[in-house]
RNA sequence: GGUGAGGUGGAUGAGUGGCUGAAAUCAGUAGUUUGCUAAACUGCCGUACGGGUUAAACUGUACCGCGGGUUCGAAUCCCGCCCUCACCGCCA
């Protein structure tokens, strides 16, 4: 969440930047500043009164020790009065603090200056395009036919076992998943990321810290008996490794990578968007996460983009990198670059990665700080990106590499998959 | 799931109602001294939210797993919850 100090310092500038993100509820900014004023006043008066109570209590203790019971009793009368004053103050403070917290989380992160103006995905900016477009013959088919033809994925079986959006990978299809996960993790750890294998369910505090709650509650599967949430991405458990911690400056940057299945309810999706592997309720993904010094986060963002780009290049897929416009960005992000690969048979671009700098929006919620050389603690910056989400990569690999005799695999996968084609 | 024992500052660990935001030791850090692959001594060394200051200094409040309660006063007493450990049960 945003820091109140930022809102106080320049409320009008904050509003302007929020407007770029297509945020409408501008009076919230003023509401927050007002609530914070109220909070400060209440605390000042509460603290003053409490100080009197504390001083009196100490005095009572000393009088009792001396045996001056009468004097002690007299002071007790005063204390009783102050305590009555404290009760309503305490209640008001709790109310104001809750309002402040509830309001503050309604503000999205501020977009970085270089975020393009725009409200819809059409207004995203294409940064660059890479890889060679395949030249498929007219007999090319979409991946949902290929997965059937080669017995790689059984969507109907998934329907029976669970429901739609829960595919069952079989035989070489399952092995391809495993190969990709293994390859992606190796690629990341070789670049200095430490591998984590996190829990696939988190508690509410963790979901709140990375911003899934309260904003996207309906997107997550919720195990109500134990109040756990199935993770929508490994970002949630892995970023929370550093919740409520104060790092040493020399511990930065923290670089983490993790494989996990991702669970998303995707309520309201339909049509060709959800056909085959395009959108699932459960899918596999490898994520990269960094926690860095605030001065370095934009440099690191470029590193992460280059890292994901190299990974896509190694898979020999045609791709493009988009800089998302303000209106299409996520709630918690300051800037986001999406990676899309071209699905030759569907003739459309499919998102396979999203690399974002959250600046201190997540770390402020998480209370993830570091102690600088000057001894002061300050919030770190957090970033993350997919490297990569599997389903659409698989869709493109299958479609773009289909031949009359089978499906070719890119060189880097040969040793993981144990064969050069399917 | 059951029974028992516990959860104190970076670590170990003292503290059963007031003089404890918390002993002591270790680690960390600044310095002094002696000098040589280091030792001794001294100071400093939690977090959050306020007040205050150009910035400090200084100062108020809260925090000893979390949340309530008793009391003039709670790390200390009571209740609920969470977690850890041991044993039992169950089990990949």
mmCIF file with all atom_site columns, N, CA and C (backbone and C1' of nucleotides) in Angstrom, chain A residues 36 39-40 43 46-47 50-51 54 57 60-61 64 76 79 83 246 369 371 376-377, chain B residues 1 18-19 21 28 45-51 55-56 60-62 69 71-73 83:
data_model
loop_
_atom_site.group_PDB
_atom_site.id
_atom_site.type_symbol
_atom_site.label_atom_id
_atom_site.label_alt_id
_atom_site.label_comp_id
_atom_site.label_asym_id
_atom_site.label_entity_id
_atom_site.label_seq_id
_atom_site.pdbx_PDB_ins_code
_atom_site.Cartn_x
_atom_site.Cartn_y
_atom_site.Cartn_z
_atom_site.occupancy
_atom_site.B_iso_or_equiv
_atom_site.pdbx_formal_charge
_atom_site.auth_seq_id
_atom_site.auth_comp_id
_atom_site.auth_asym_id
_atom_site.auth_atom_id
_atom_site.pdbx_PDB_model_num
ATOM 1   N N     . UNK A 1 36  ? -5.875  10.436  8.930  1.00 0.00 ? 36  UNK A N     1
ATOM 2   C CA    . UNK A 1 36  ? -4.570  10.410  9.585  1.00 0.00 ? 36  UNK A CA    1
ATOM 3   C C     . UNK A 1 36  ? -4.447  11.566  10.569 1.00 0.00 ? 36  UNK A C     1
ATOM 4   N N     . UNK A 1 39  ? -6.395  10.594  13.528 1.00 0.00 ? 39  UNK A N     1
ATOM 5   C CA    . UNK A 1 39  ? -5.664  9.571   14.263 1.00 0.00 ? 39  UNK A CA    1
ATOM 6   C C     . UNK A 1 39  ? -4.589  10.206  15.153 1.00 0.00 ? 39  UNK A C     1
ATOM 7   N N     . UNK A 1 40  ? -3.874  11.157  14.591 1.00 0.00 ? 40  UNK A N     1
ATOM 8   C CA    . UNK A 1 40  ? -2.797  11.804  15.354 1.00 0.00 ? 40  UNK A CA    1
ATOM 9   C C     . UNK A 1 40  ? -3.351  12.549  16.562 1.00 0.00 ? 40  UNK A C     1
ATOM 10  N N     . UNK A 1 43  ? -4.440  10.115  19.192 1.00 0.00 ? 43  UNK A N     1
ATOM 11  C CA    . UNK A 1 43  ? -3.307  9.487   19.873 1.00 0.00 ? 43  UNK A CA    1
ATOM 12  C C     . UNK A 1 43  ? -2.651  10.455  20.851 1.00 0.00 ? 43  UNK A C     1
ATOM 13  N N     . UNK A 1 46  ? -4.806  10.628  23.876 1.00 0.00 ? 46  UNK A N     1
ATOM 14  C CA    . UNK A 1 46  ? -4.758  9.351   24.593 1.00 0.00 ? 46  UNK A CA    1
ATOM 15  C C     . UNK A 1 46  ? -3.427  9.198   25.336 1.00 0.00 ? 46  UNK A C     1
ATOM 16  N N     . UNK A 1 47  ? -2.340  9.500   24.632 1.00 0.00 ? 47  UNK A N     1
ATOM 17  C CA    . UNK A 1 47  ? -1.007  9.347   25.228 1.00 0.00 ? 47  UNK A CA    1
ATOM 18  C C     . UNK A 1 47  ? -0.840  10.243  26.458 1.00 0.00 ? 47  UNK A C     1
ATOM 19  N N     . UNK A 1 50  ? -2.877  8.746   29.297 1.00 0.00 ? 50  UNK A N     1
ATOM 20  C CA    . UNK A 1 50  ? -2.244  7.508   29.749 1.00 0.00 ? 50  UNK A CA    1
ATOM 21  C C     . UNK A 1 50  ? -0.972  7.810   30.551 1.00 0.00 ? 50  UNK A C     1
ATOM 22  N N     . UNK A 1 51  ? -0.249  8.846   30.123 1.00 0.00 ? 51  UNK A N     1
ATOM 23  C CA    . UNK A 1 51  ? 0.971   9.224   30.842 1.00 0.00 ? 51  UNK A CA    1
ATOM 24  C C     . UNK A 1 51  ? 0.633   9.611   32.279 1.00 0.00 ? 51  UNK A C     1
ATOM 25  N N     . UNK A 1 54  ? -0.045  6.476   34.211 1.00 0.00 ? 54  UNK A N     1
ATOM 26  C CA    . UNK A 1 54  ? 1.197   5.765   34.510 1.00 0.00 ? 54  UNK A CA    1
ATOM 27  C C     . UNK A 1 54  ? 1.955   6.412   35.660 1.00 0.00 ? 54  UNK A C     1
ATOM 28  N N     . UNK A 1 57  ? 0.167   5.774   38.926 1.00 0.00 ? 57  UNK A N     1
ATOM 29  C CA    . UNK A 1 57  ? 0.327   4.384   39.373 1.00 0.00 ? 57  UNK A CA    1
ATOM 30  C C     . UNK A 1 57  ? 1.671   4.187   40.051 1.00 0.00 ? 57  UNK A C     1
ATOM 31  N N     . UNK A 1 60  ? 1.461   5.681   43.456 1.00 0.00 ? 60  UNK A N     1
ATOM 32  C CA    . UNK A 1 60  ? 0.710   4.810   44.366 1.00 0.00 ? 60  UNK A CA    1
ATOM 33  C C     . UNK A 1 60  ? 1.616   3.708   44.896 1.00 0.00 ? 60  UNK A C     1
ATOM 34  N N     . UNK A 1 61  ? 2.397   3.155   43.989 1.00 0.00 ? 61  UNK A N     1
ATOM 35  C CA    . UNK A 1 61  ? 3.319   2.092   44.394 1.00 0.00 ? 61  UNK A CA    1
ATOM 36  C C     . UNK A 1 61  ? 4.264   2.558   45.477 1.00 0.00 ? 61  UNK A C     1
ATOM 37  N N     . UNK A 1 64  ? 2.387   3.152   48.809 1.00 0.00 ? 64  UNK A N     1
ATOM 38  C CA    . UNK A 1 64  ? 2.076   1.863   49.434 1.00 0.00 ? 64  UNK A CA    1
ATOM 39  C C     . UNK A 1 64  ? 3.303   1.308   50.131 1.00 0.00 ? 64  UNK A C     1
ATOM 40  N N     . UNK A 1 76  ? -5.900  7.171   43.780 1.00 0.00 ? 76  UNK A N     1
ATOM 41  C CA    . UNK A 1 76  ? -6.697  6.194   43.026 1.00 0.00 ? 76  UNK A CA    1
ATOM 42  C C     . UNK A 1 76  ? -7.961  6.829   42.468 1.00 0.00 ? 76  UNK A C     1
ATOM 43  N N     . UNK A 1 79  ? -7.138  8.552   39.264 1.00 0.00 ? 79  UNK A N     1
ATOM 44  C CA    . UNK A 1 79  ? -6.884  7.590   38.201 1.00 0.00 ? 79  UNK A CA    1
ATOM 45  C C     . UNK A 1 79  ? -8.202  7.087   37.625 1.00 0.00 ? 79  UNK A C     1
ATOM 46  N N     . UNK A 1 83  ? -9.201  7.156   33.712 1.00 0.00 ? 83  UNK A N     1
ATOM 47  C CA    . UNK A 1 83  ? -9.471  5.920   32.979 1.00 0.00 ? 83  UNK A CA    1
ATOM 48  C C     . UNK A 1 83  ? -10.801 5.981   32.253 1.00 0.00 ? 83  UNK A C     1
ATOM 49  N N     . UNK A 1 246 ? 13.668  -7.160  8.870  1.00 0.00 ? 246 UNK A N     1
ATOM 50  C CA    . UNK A 1 246 ? 14.563  -6.047  8.590  1.00 0.00 ? 246 UNK A CA    1
ATOM 51  C C     . UNK A 1 246 ? 15.876  -6.666  8.136  1.00 0.00 ? 246 UNK A C     1
ATOM 52  N N     . UNK A 1 369 ? 11.848  -4.358  5.357  1.00 0.00 ? 369 UNK A N     1
ATOM 53  C CA    . UNK A 1 369 ? 12.731  -3.197  5.356  1.00 0.00 ? 369 UNK A CA    1
ATOM 54  C C     . UNK A 1 369 ? 14.184  -3.639  5.382  1.00 0.00 ? 369 UNK A C     1
ATOM 55  N N     . UNK A 1 371 ? 18.200  -2.108  6.827  1.00 0.00 ? 371 UNK A N     1
ATOM 56  C CA    . UNK A 1 371 ? 18.905  -1.092  7.597  1.00 0.00 ? 371 UNK A CA    1
ATOM 57  C C     . UNK A 1 371 ? 20.087  -0.613  6.781  1.00 0.00 ? 371 UNK A C     1
ATOM 58  N N     . UNK A 1 376 ? 19.569  3.861   9.448  1.00 0.00 ? 376 UNK A N     1
ATOM 59  C CA    . UNK A 1 376 ? 18.126  4.061   9.339  1.00 0.00 ? 376 UNK A CA    1
ATOM 60  C C     . UNK A 1 376 ? 17.485  2.883   8.612  1.00 0.00 ? 376 UNK A C     1
ATOM 61  N N     . UNK A 1 377 ? 16.298  2.527   9.063  1.00 0.00 ? 377 UNK A N     1
ATOM 62  C CA    . UNK A 1 377 ? 15.590  1.476   8.335  1.00 0.00 ? 377 UNK A CA    1
ATOM 63  C C     . UNK A 1 377 ? 14.675  2.127   7.307  1.00 0.00 ? 377 UNK A C     1
ATOM 64  P P     . G   B 2 1   ? -6.188  -30.880 15.246 1.00 0.00 ? 1   G   B P     1
ATOM 65  O "O5'" . G   B 2 1   ? -6.679  -32.146 16.058 1.00 0.00 ? 1   G   B "O5'" 1
ATOM 66  C "C5'" . G   B 2 1   ? -8.020  -32.301 16.492 1.00 0.00 ? 1   G   B "C5'" 1
ATOM 67  C "C4'" . G   B 2 1   ? -8.061  -33.601 17.216 1.00 0.00 ? 1   G   B "C4'" 1
ATOM 68  C "C3'" . G   B 2 1   ? -7.392  -33.585 18.584 1.00 0.00 ? 1   G   B "C3'" 1
ATOM 69  O "O3'" . G   B 2 1   ? -8.268  -33.088 19.582 1.00 0.00 ? 1   G   B "O3'" 1
ATOM 70  C "C1'" . G   B 2 1   ? -6.640  -35.483 17.356 1.00 0.00 ? 1   G   B "C1'" 1
ATOM 71  P P     . G   B 2 18  ? 6.740   -6.505  41.298 1.00 0.00 ? 18  G   B P     1
ATOM 72  O "O5'" . G   B 2 18  ? 6.755   -4.950  40.939 1.00 0.00 ? 18  G   B "O5'" 1
ATOM 73  C "C5'" . G   B 2 18  ? 6.640   -4.528  39.604 1.00 0.00 ? 18  G   B "C5'" 1
ATOM 74  C "C4'" . G   B 2 18  ? 6.271   -3.075  39.629 1.00 0.00 ? 18  G   B "C4'" 1
ATOM 75  C "C3'" . G   B 2 18  ? 7.375   -2.159  40.122 1.00 0.00 ? 18  G   B "C3'" 1
ATOM 76  O "O3'" . G   B 2 18  ? 7.610   -1.243  39.075 1.00 0.00 ? 18  G   B "O3'" 1
ATOM 77  C "C1'" . G   B 2 18  ? 5.290   -1.687  41.200 1.00 0.00 ? 18  G   B "C1'" 1
ATOM 78  P P     . C   B 2 19  ? 8.793   -1.032  38.211 1.00 0.00 ? 19  C   B P     1
ATOM 79  O "O5'" . C   B 2 19  ? 9.524   0.143   38.985 1.00 0.00 ? 19  C   B "O5'" 1
ATOM 80  C "C5'" . C   B 2 19  ? 10.488  0.954   38.326 1.00 0.00 ? 19  C   B "C5'" 1
ATOM 81  C "C4'" . C   B 2 19  ? 11.712  1.033   39.169 1.00 0.00 ? 19  C   B "C4'" 1
ATOM 82  C "C3'" . C   B 2 19  ? 12.552  -0.246  39.182 1.00 0.00 ? 19  C   B "C3'" 1
ATOM 83  O "O3'" . C   B 2 19  ? 13.378  -0.314  38.034 1.00 0.00 ? 19  C   B "O3'" 1
ATOM 84  C "C1'" . C   B 2 19  ? 12.360  0.640   41.369 1.00 0.00 ? 19  C   B "C1'" 1
ATOM 85  P P     . G   B 2 21  ? 9.709   -0.516  33.064 1.00 0.00 ? 21  G   B P     1
ATOM 86  O "O5'" . G   B 2 21  ? 10.385  -1.140  31.748 1.00 0.00 ? 21  G   B "O5'" 1
ATOM 87  C "C5'" . G   B 2 21  ? 10.609  -0.355  30.665 1.00 0.00 ? 21  G   B "C5'" 1
ATOM 88  C "C4'" . G   B 2 21  ? 11.821  -0.870  29.902 1.00 0.00 ? 21  G   B "C4'" 1
ATOM 89  C "C3'" . G   B 2 21  ? 12.309  0.183   28.928 1.00 0.00 ? 21  G   B "C3'" 1
ATOM 90  O "O3'" . G   B 2 21  ? 13.704  0.130   28.761 1.00 0.00 ? 21  G   B "O3'" 1
ATOM 91  C "C1'" . G   B 2 21  ? 11.733  -1.798  27.777 1.00 0.00 ? 21  G   B "C1'" 1
ATOM 92  P P     . G   B 2 28  ? 31.091  -10.313 16.052 1.00 0.00 ? 28  G   B P     1
ATOM 93  O "O5'" . G   B 2 28  ? 30.037  -9.152  15.803 1.00 0.00 ? 28  G   B "O5'" 1
ATOM 94  C "C5'" . G   B 2 28  ? 29.167  -9.186  14.662 1.00 0.00 ? 28  G   B "C5'" 1
ATOM 95  C "C4'" . G   B 2 28  ? 28.287  -7.960  14.656 1.00 0.00 ? 28  G   B "C4'" 1
ATOM 96  C "C3'" . G   B 2 28  ? 29.023  -6.629  14.661 1.00 0.00 ? 28  G   B "C3'" 1
ATOM 97  O "O3'" . G   B 2 28  ? 29.436  -6.255  13.358 1.00 0.00 ? 28  G   B "O3'" 1
ATOM 98  C "C1'" . G   B 2 28  ? 27.296  -6.574  16.273 1.00 0.00 ? 28  G   B "C1'" 1
ATOM 99  P P     . C   B 2 45  ? 22.081  2.606   23.371 1.00 0.00 ? 45  C   B P     1
ATOM 100 O "O5'" . C   B 2 45  ? 22.019  1.434   22.290 1.00 0.00 ? 45  C   B "O5'" 1
ATOM 101 C "C5'" . C   B 2 45  ? 21.952  1.733   20.894 1.00 0.00 ? 45  C   B "C5'" 1
ATOM 102 C "C4'" . C   B 2 45  ? 22.132  0.460   20.098 1.00 0.00 ? 45  C   B "C4'" 1
ATOM 103 C "C3'" . C   B 2 45  ? 21.213  -0.671  20.511 1.00 0.00 ? 45  C   B "C3'" 1
ATOM 104 O "O3'" . C   B 2 45  ? 19.955  -0.525  19.905 1.00 0.00 ? 45  C   B "O3'" 1
ATOM 105 C "C1'" . C   B 2 45  ? 23.414  -1.498  20.247 1.00 0.00 ? 45  C   B "C1'" 1
ATOM 106 P P     . G   B 2 46  ? 18.656  -0.518  20.807 1.00 0.00 ? 46  G   B P     1
ATOM 107 O "O5'" . G   B 2 46  ? 17.597  -1.122  19.776 1.00 0.00 ? 46  G   B "O5'" 1
ATOM 108 C "C5'" . G   B 2 46  ? 18.024  -2.059  18.821 1.00 0.00 ? 46  G   B "C5'" 1
ATOM 109 C "C4'" . G   B 2 46  ? 16.835  -2.868  18.409 1.00 0.00 ? 46  G   B "C4'" 1
ATOM 110 C "C3'" . G   B 2 46  ? 15.714  -2.055  17.791 1.00 0.00 ? 46  G   B "C3'" 1
ATOM 111 O "O3'" . G   B 2 46  ? 15.941  -1.839  16.414 1.00 0.00 ? 46  G   B "O3'" 1
ATOM 112 C "C1'" . G   B 2 46  ? 14.823  -3.482  19.429 1.00 0.00 ? 46  G   B "C1'" 1
ATOM 113 P P     . U   B 2 47  ? 15.410  -0.524  15.722 1.00 0.00 ? 47  U   B P     1
ATOM 114 O "O5'" . U   B 2 47  ? 13.846  -0.807  15.618 1.00 0.00 ? 47  U   B "O5'" 1
ATOM 115 C "C5'" . U   B 2 47  ? 13.378  -1.915  14.851 1.00 0.00 ? 47  U   B "C5'" 1
ATOM 116 C "C4'" . U   B 2 47  ? 11.891  -2.077  15.039 1.00 0.00 ? 47  U   B "C4'" 1
ATOM 117 C "C3'" . U   B 2 47  ? 11.060  -0.823  14.814 1.00 0.00 ? 47  U   B "C3'" 1
ATOM 118 O "O3'" . U   B 2 47  ? 10.845  -0.565  13.440 1.00 0.00 ? 47  U   B "O3'" 1
ATOM 119 C "C1'" . U   B 2 47  ? 10.329  -1.903  16.784 1.00 0.00 ? 47  U   B "C1'" 1
ATOM 120 P P     . A   B 2 48  ? 10.509  0.918   12.988 1.00 0.00 ? 48  A   B P     1
ATOM 121 O "O5'" . A   B 2 48  ? 8.999   1.087   13.466 1.00 0.00 ? 48  A   B "O5'" 1
ATOM 122 C "C5'" . A   B 2 48  ? 7.977   0.275   12.898 1.00 0.00 ? 48  A   B "C5'" 1
ATOM 123 C "C4'" . A   B 2 48  ? 6.675   0.551   13.600 1.00 0.00 ? 48  A   B "C4'" 1
ATOM 124 C "C3'" . A   B 2 48  ? 6.263   2.008   13.631 1.00 0.00 ? 48  A   B "C3'" 1
ATOM 125 O "O3'" . A   B 2 48  ? 5.646   2.404   12.430 1.00 0.00 ? 48  A   B "O3'" 1
ATOM 126 C "C1'" . A   B 2 48  ? 6.005   1.073   15.779 1.00 0.00 ? 48  A   B "C1'" 1
ATOM 127 P P     . C   B 2 49  ? 5.778   3.910   11.952 1.00 0.00 ? 49  C   B P     1
ATOM 128 O "O5'" . C   B 2 49  ? 4.766   4.676   12.903 1.00 0.00 ? 49  C   B "O5'" 1
ATOM 129 C "C5'" . C   B 2 49  ? 3.384   4.347   12.878 1.00 0.00 ? 49  C   B "C5'" 1
ATOM 130 C "C4'" . C   B 2 49  ? 2.685   5.028   14.025 1.00 0.00 ? 49  C   B "C4'" 1
ATOM 131 C "C3'" . C   B 2 49  ? 2.962   6.517   14.146 1.00 0.00 ? 49  C   B "C3'" 1
ATOM 132 O "O3'" . C   B 2 49  ? 2.197   7.264   13.225 1.00 0.00 ? 49  C   B "O3'" 1
ATOM 133 C "C1'" . C   B 2 49  ? 3.121   5.516   16.275 1.00 0.00 ? 49  C   B "C1'" 1
ATOM 134 P P     . G   B 2 50  ? 2.626   8.735   12.875 1.00 0.00 ? 50  G   B P     1
ATOM 135 O "O5'" . G   B 2 50  ? 2.236   9.486   14.214 1.00 0.00 ? 50  G   B "O5'" 1
ATOM 136 C "C5'" . G   B 2 50  ? 3.057   10.534  14.701 1.00 0.00 ? 50  G   B "C5'" 1
ATOM 137 C "C4'" . G   B 2 50  ? 2.507   10.979  16.018 1.00 0.00 ? 50  G   B "C4'" 1
ATOM 138 C "C3'" . G   B 2 50  ? 3.105   12.268  16.533 1.00 0.00 ? 50  G   B "C3'" 1
ATOM 139 O "O3'" . G   B 2 50  ? 2.446   13.386  15.978 1.00 0.00 ? 50  G   B "O3'" 1
ATOM 140 C "C1'" . G   B 2 50  ? 3.211   10.645  18.224 1.00 0.00 ? 50  G   B "C1'" 1
ATOM 141 P P     . G   B 2 51  ? 3.289   14.601  15.409 1.00 0.00 ? 51  G   B P     1
ATOM 142 O "O5'" . G   B 2 51  ? 3.860   15.247  16.746 1.00 0.00 ? 51  G   B "O5'" 1
ATOM 143 C "C5'" . G   B 2 51  ? 2.968   15.770  17.720 1.00 0.00 ? 51  G   B "C5'" 1
ATOM 144 C "C4'" . G   B 2 51  ? 3.745   16.246  18.920 1.00 0.00 ? 51  G   B "C4'" 1
ATOM 145 C "C3'" . G   B 2 51  ? 4.918   17.162  18.623 1.00 0.00 ? 51  G   B "C3'" 1
ATOM 146 O "O3'" . G   B 2 51  ? 4.517   18.492  18.391 1.00 0.00 ? 51  G   B "O3'" 1
ATOM 147 C "C1'" . G   B 2 51  ? 5.575   15.522  20.180 1.00 0.00 ? 51  G   B "C1'" 1
ATOM 148 P P     . A   B 2 55  ? 13.904  19.000  10.992 1.00 0.00 ? 55  A   B P     1
ATOM 149 O "O5'" . A   B 2 55  ? 15.270  18.203  11.126 1.00 0.00 ? 55  A   B "O5'" 1
ATOM 150 C "C5'" . A   B 2 55  ? 15.768  17.432  10.022 1.00 0.00 ? 55  A   B "C5'" 1
ATOM 151 C "C4'" . A   B 2 55  ? 17.130  16.886  10.366 1.00 0.00 ? 55  A   B "C4'" 1
ATOM 152 C "C3'" . A   B 2 55  ? 17.204  16.088  11.644 1.00 0.00 ? 55  A   B "C3'" 1
ATOM 153 O "O3'" . A   B 2 55  ? 16.787  14.754  11.441 1.00 0.00 ? 55  A   B "O3'" 1
ATOM 154 C "C1'" . A   B 2 55  ? 18.999  17.618  11.568 1.00 0.00 ? 55  A   B "C1'" 1
ATOM 155 P P     . A   B 2 56  ? 16.263  13.917  12.672 1.00 0.00 ? 56  A   B P     1
ATOM 156 O "O5'" . A   B 2 56  ? 17.208  14.391  13.858 1.00 0.00 ? 56  A   B "O5'" 1
ATOM 157 C "C5'" . A   B 2 56  ? 17.561  13.498  14.880 1.00 0.00 ? 56  A   B "C5'" 1
ATOM 158 C "C4'" . A   B 2 56  ? 18.941  13.832  15.377 1.00 0.00 ? 56  A   B "C4'" 1
ATOM 159 C "C3'" . A   B 2 56  ? 19.110  13.689  16.876 1.00 0.00 ? 56  A   B "C3'" 1
ATOM 160 O "O3'" . A   B 2 56  ? 19.308  12.345  17.261 1.00 0.00 ? 56  A   B "O3'" 1
ATOM 161 C "C1'" . A   B 2 56  ? 20.064  15.723  16.181 1.00 0.00 ? 56  A   B "C1'" 1
ATOM 162 P P     . G   B 2 60  ? 9.225   10.624  28.739 1.00 0.00 ? 60  G   B P     1
ATOM 163 O "O5'" . G   B 2 60  ? 7.834   10.573  27.989 1.00 0.00 ? 60  G   B "O5'" 1
ATOM 164 C "C5'" . G   B 2 60  ? 6.744   11.350  28.455 1.00 0.00 ? 60  G   B "C5'" 1
ATOM 165 C "C4'" . G   B 2 60  ? 5.532   11.081  27.600 1.00 0.00 ? 60  G   B "C4'" 1
ATOM 166 C "C3'" . G   B 2 60  ? 5.155   9.610   27.471 1.00 0.00 ? 60  G   B "C3'" 1
ATOM 167 O "O3'" . G   B 2 60  ? 4.411   9.162   28.586 1.00 0.00 ? 60  G   B "O3'" 1
ATOM 168 C "C1'" . G   B 2 60  ? 5.130   10.598  25.338 1.00 0.00 ? 60  G   B "C1'" 1
ATOM 169 P P     . U   B 2 61  ? 4.502   7.642   29.003 1.00 0.00 ? 61  U   B P     1
ATOM 170 O "O5'" . U   B 2 61  ? 3.696   6.931   27.840 1.00 0.00 ? 61  U   B "O5'" 1
ATOM 171 C "C5'" . U   B 2 61  ? 2.305   7.185   27.680 1.00 0.00 ? 61  U   B "C5'" 1
ATOM 172 C "C4'" . U   B 2 61  ? 1.786   6.479   26.454 1.00 0.00 ? 61  U   B "C4'" 1
ATOM 173 C "C3'" . U   B 2 61  ? 2.085   4.998   26.390 1.00 0.00 ? 61  U   B "C3'" 1
ATOM 174 O "O3'" . U   B 2 61  ? 1.186   4.233   27.176 1.00 0.00 ? 61  U   B "O3'" 1
ATOM 175 C "C1'" . U   B 2 61  ? 2.582   5.980   24.309 1.00 0.00 ? 61  U   B "C1'" 1
ATOM 176 P P     . A   B 2 62  ? 1.706   2.877   27.804 1.00 0.00 ? 62  A   B P     1
ATOM 177 O "O5'" . A   B 2 62  ? 1.705   1.934   26.529 1.00 0.00 ? 62  A   B "O5'" 1
ATOM 178 C "C5'" . A   B 2 62  ? 0.487   1.635   25.853 1.00 0.00 ? 62  A   B "C5'" 1
ATOM 179 C "C4'" . A   B 2 62  ? 0.772   0.882   24.582 1.00 0.00 ? 62  A   B "C4'" 1
ATOM 180 C "C3'" . A   B 2 62  ? 1.601   -0.377  24.753 1.00 0.00 ? 62  A   B "C3'" 1
ATOM 181 O "O3'" . A   B 2 62  ? 0.816   -1.470  25.190 1.00 0.00 ? 62  A   B "O3'" 1
ATOM 182 C "C1'" . A   B 2 62  ? 2.428   0.869   22.932 1.00 0.00 ? 62  A   B "C1'" 1
ATOM 183 P P     . G   B 2 69  ? -10.653 -6.173  27.477 1.00 0.00 ? 69  G   B P     1
ATOM 184 O "O5'" . G   B 2 69  ? -10.671 -7.003  28.836 1.00 0.00 ? 69  G   B "O5'" 1
ATOM 185 C "C5'" . G   B 2 69  ? -11.833 -7.737  29.190 1.00 0.00 ? 69  G   B "C5'" 1
ATOM 186 C "C4'" . G   B 2 69  ? -11.539 -8.664  30.340 1.00 0.00 ? 69  G   B "C4'" 1
ATOM 187 C "C3'" . G   B 2 69  ? -11.070 -8.008  31.632 1.00 0.00 ? 69  G   B "C3'" 1
ATOM 188 O "O3'" . G   B 2 69  ? -12.128 -7.418  32.347 1.00 0.00 ? 69  G   B "O3'" 1
ATOM 189 C "C1'" . G   B 2 69  ? -9.790  -9.944  31.202 1.00 0.00 ? 69  G   B "C1'" 1
ATOM 190 P P     . U   B 2 71  ? -11.034 -5.151  38.530 1.00 0.00 ? 71  U   B P     1
ATOM 191 O "O5'" . U   B 2 71  ? -9.580  -4.707  39.001 1.00 0.00 ? 71  U   B "O5'" 1
ATOM 192 C "C5'" . U   B 2 71  ? -9.065  -5.165  40.241 1.00 0.00 ? 71  U   B "C5'" 1
ATOM 193 C "C4'" . U   B 2 71  ? -7.636  -4.720  40.393 1.00 0.00 ? 71  U   B "C4'" 1
ATOM 194 C "C3'" . U   B 2 71  ? -7.398  -3.233  40.150 1.00 0.00 ? 71  U   B "C3'" 1
ATOM 195 O "O3'" . U   B 2 71  ? -7.723  -2.460  41.296 1.00 0.00 ? 71  U   B "O3'" 1
ATOM 196 C "C1'" . U   B 2 71  ? -5.746  -4.500  39.025 1.00 0.00 ? 71  U   B "C1'" 1
ATOM 197 P P     . C   B 2 72  ? -8.444  -1.058  41.068 1.00 0.00 ? 72  C   B P     1
ATOM 198 O "O5'" . C   B 2 72  ? -7.312  -0.156  40.407 1.00 0.00 ? 72  C   B "O5'" 1
ATOM 199 C "C5'" . C   B 2 72  ? -7.632  1.104   39.860 1.00 0.00 ? 72  C   B "C5'" 1
ATOM 200 C "C4'" . C   B 2 72  ? -6.365  1.881   39.611 1.00 0.00 ? 72  C   B "C4'" 1
ATOM 201 C "C3'" . C   B 2 72  ? -5.285  1.111   38.864 1.00 0.00 ? 72  C   B "C3'" 1
ATOM 202 O "O3'" . C   B 2 72  ? -5.488  1.170   37.462 1.00 0.00 ? 72  C   B "O3'" 1
ATOM 203 C "C1'" . C   B 2 72  ? -4.338  2.156   40.746 1.00 0.00 ? 72  C   B "C1'" 1
ATOM 204 P P     . G   B 2 73  ? -5.260  -0.155  36.613 1.00 0.00 ? 73  G   B P     1
ATOM 205 O "O5'" . G   B 2 73  ? -3.700  -0.408  36.802 1.00 0.00 ? 73  G   B "O5'" 1
ATOM 206 C "C5'" . G   B 2 73  ? -2.754  0.459   36.160 1.00 0.00 ? 73  G   B "C5'" 1
ATOM 207 C "C4'" . G   B 2 73  ? -1.351  0.075   36.536 1.00 0.00 ? 73  G   B "C4'" 1
ATOM 208 C "C3'" . G   B 2 73  ? -0.963  -1.357  36.216 1.00 0.00 ? 73  G   B "C3'" 1
ATOM 209 O "O3'" . G   B 2 73  ? -0.585  -1.484  34.861 1.00 0.00 ? 73  G   B "O3'" 1
ATOM 210 C "C1'" . G   B 2 73  ? -0.283  -0.832  38.401 1.00 0.00 ? 73  G   B "C1'" 1
ATOM 211 P P     . C   B 2 83  ? -1.360  -23.667 14.734 1.00 0.00 ? 83  C   B P     1
ATOM 212 O "O5'" . C   B 2 83  ? 0.143   -23.417 15.176 1.00 0.00 ? 83  C   B "O5'" 1
ATOM 213 C "C5'" . C   B 2 83  ? 1.004   -22.605 14.381 1.00 0.00 ? 83  C   B "C5'" 1
ATOM 214 C "C4'" . C   B 2 83  ? 2.264   -22.312 15.137 1.00 0.00 ? 83  C   B "C4'" 1
ATOM 215 C "C3'" . C   B 2 83  ? 3.052   -23.529 15.603 1.00 0.00 ? 83  C   B "C3'" 1
ATOM 216 O "O3'" . C   B 2 83  ? 3.860   -24.069 14.582 1.00 0.00 ? 83  C   B "O3'" 1
ATOM 217 C "C1'" . C   B 2 83  ? 2.873   -21.985 17.383 1.00 0.00 ? 83  C   B "C1'" 1
#
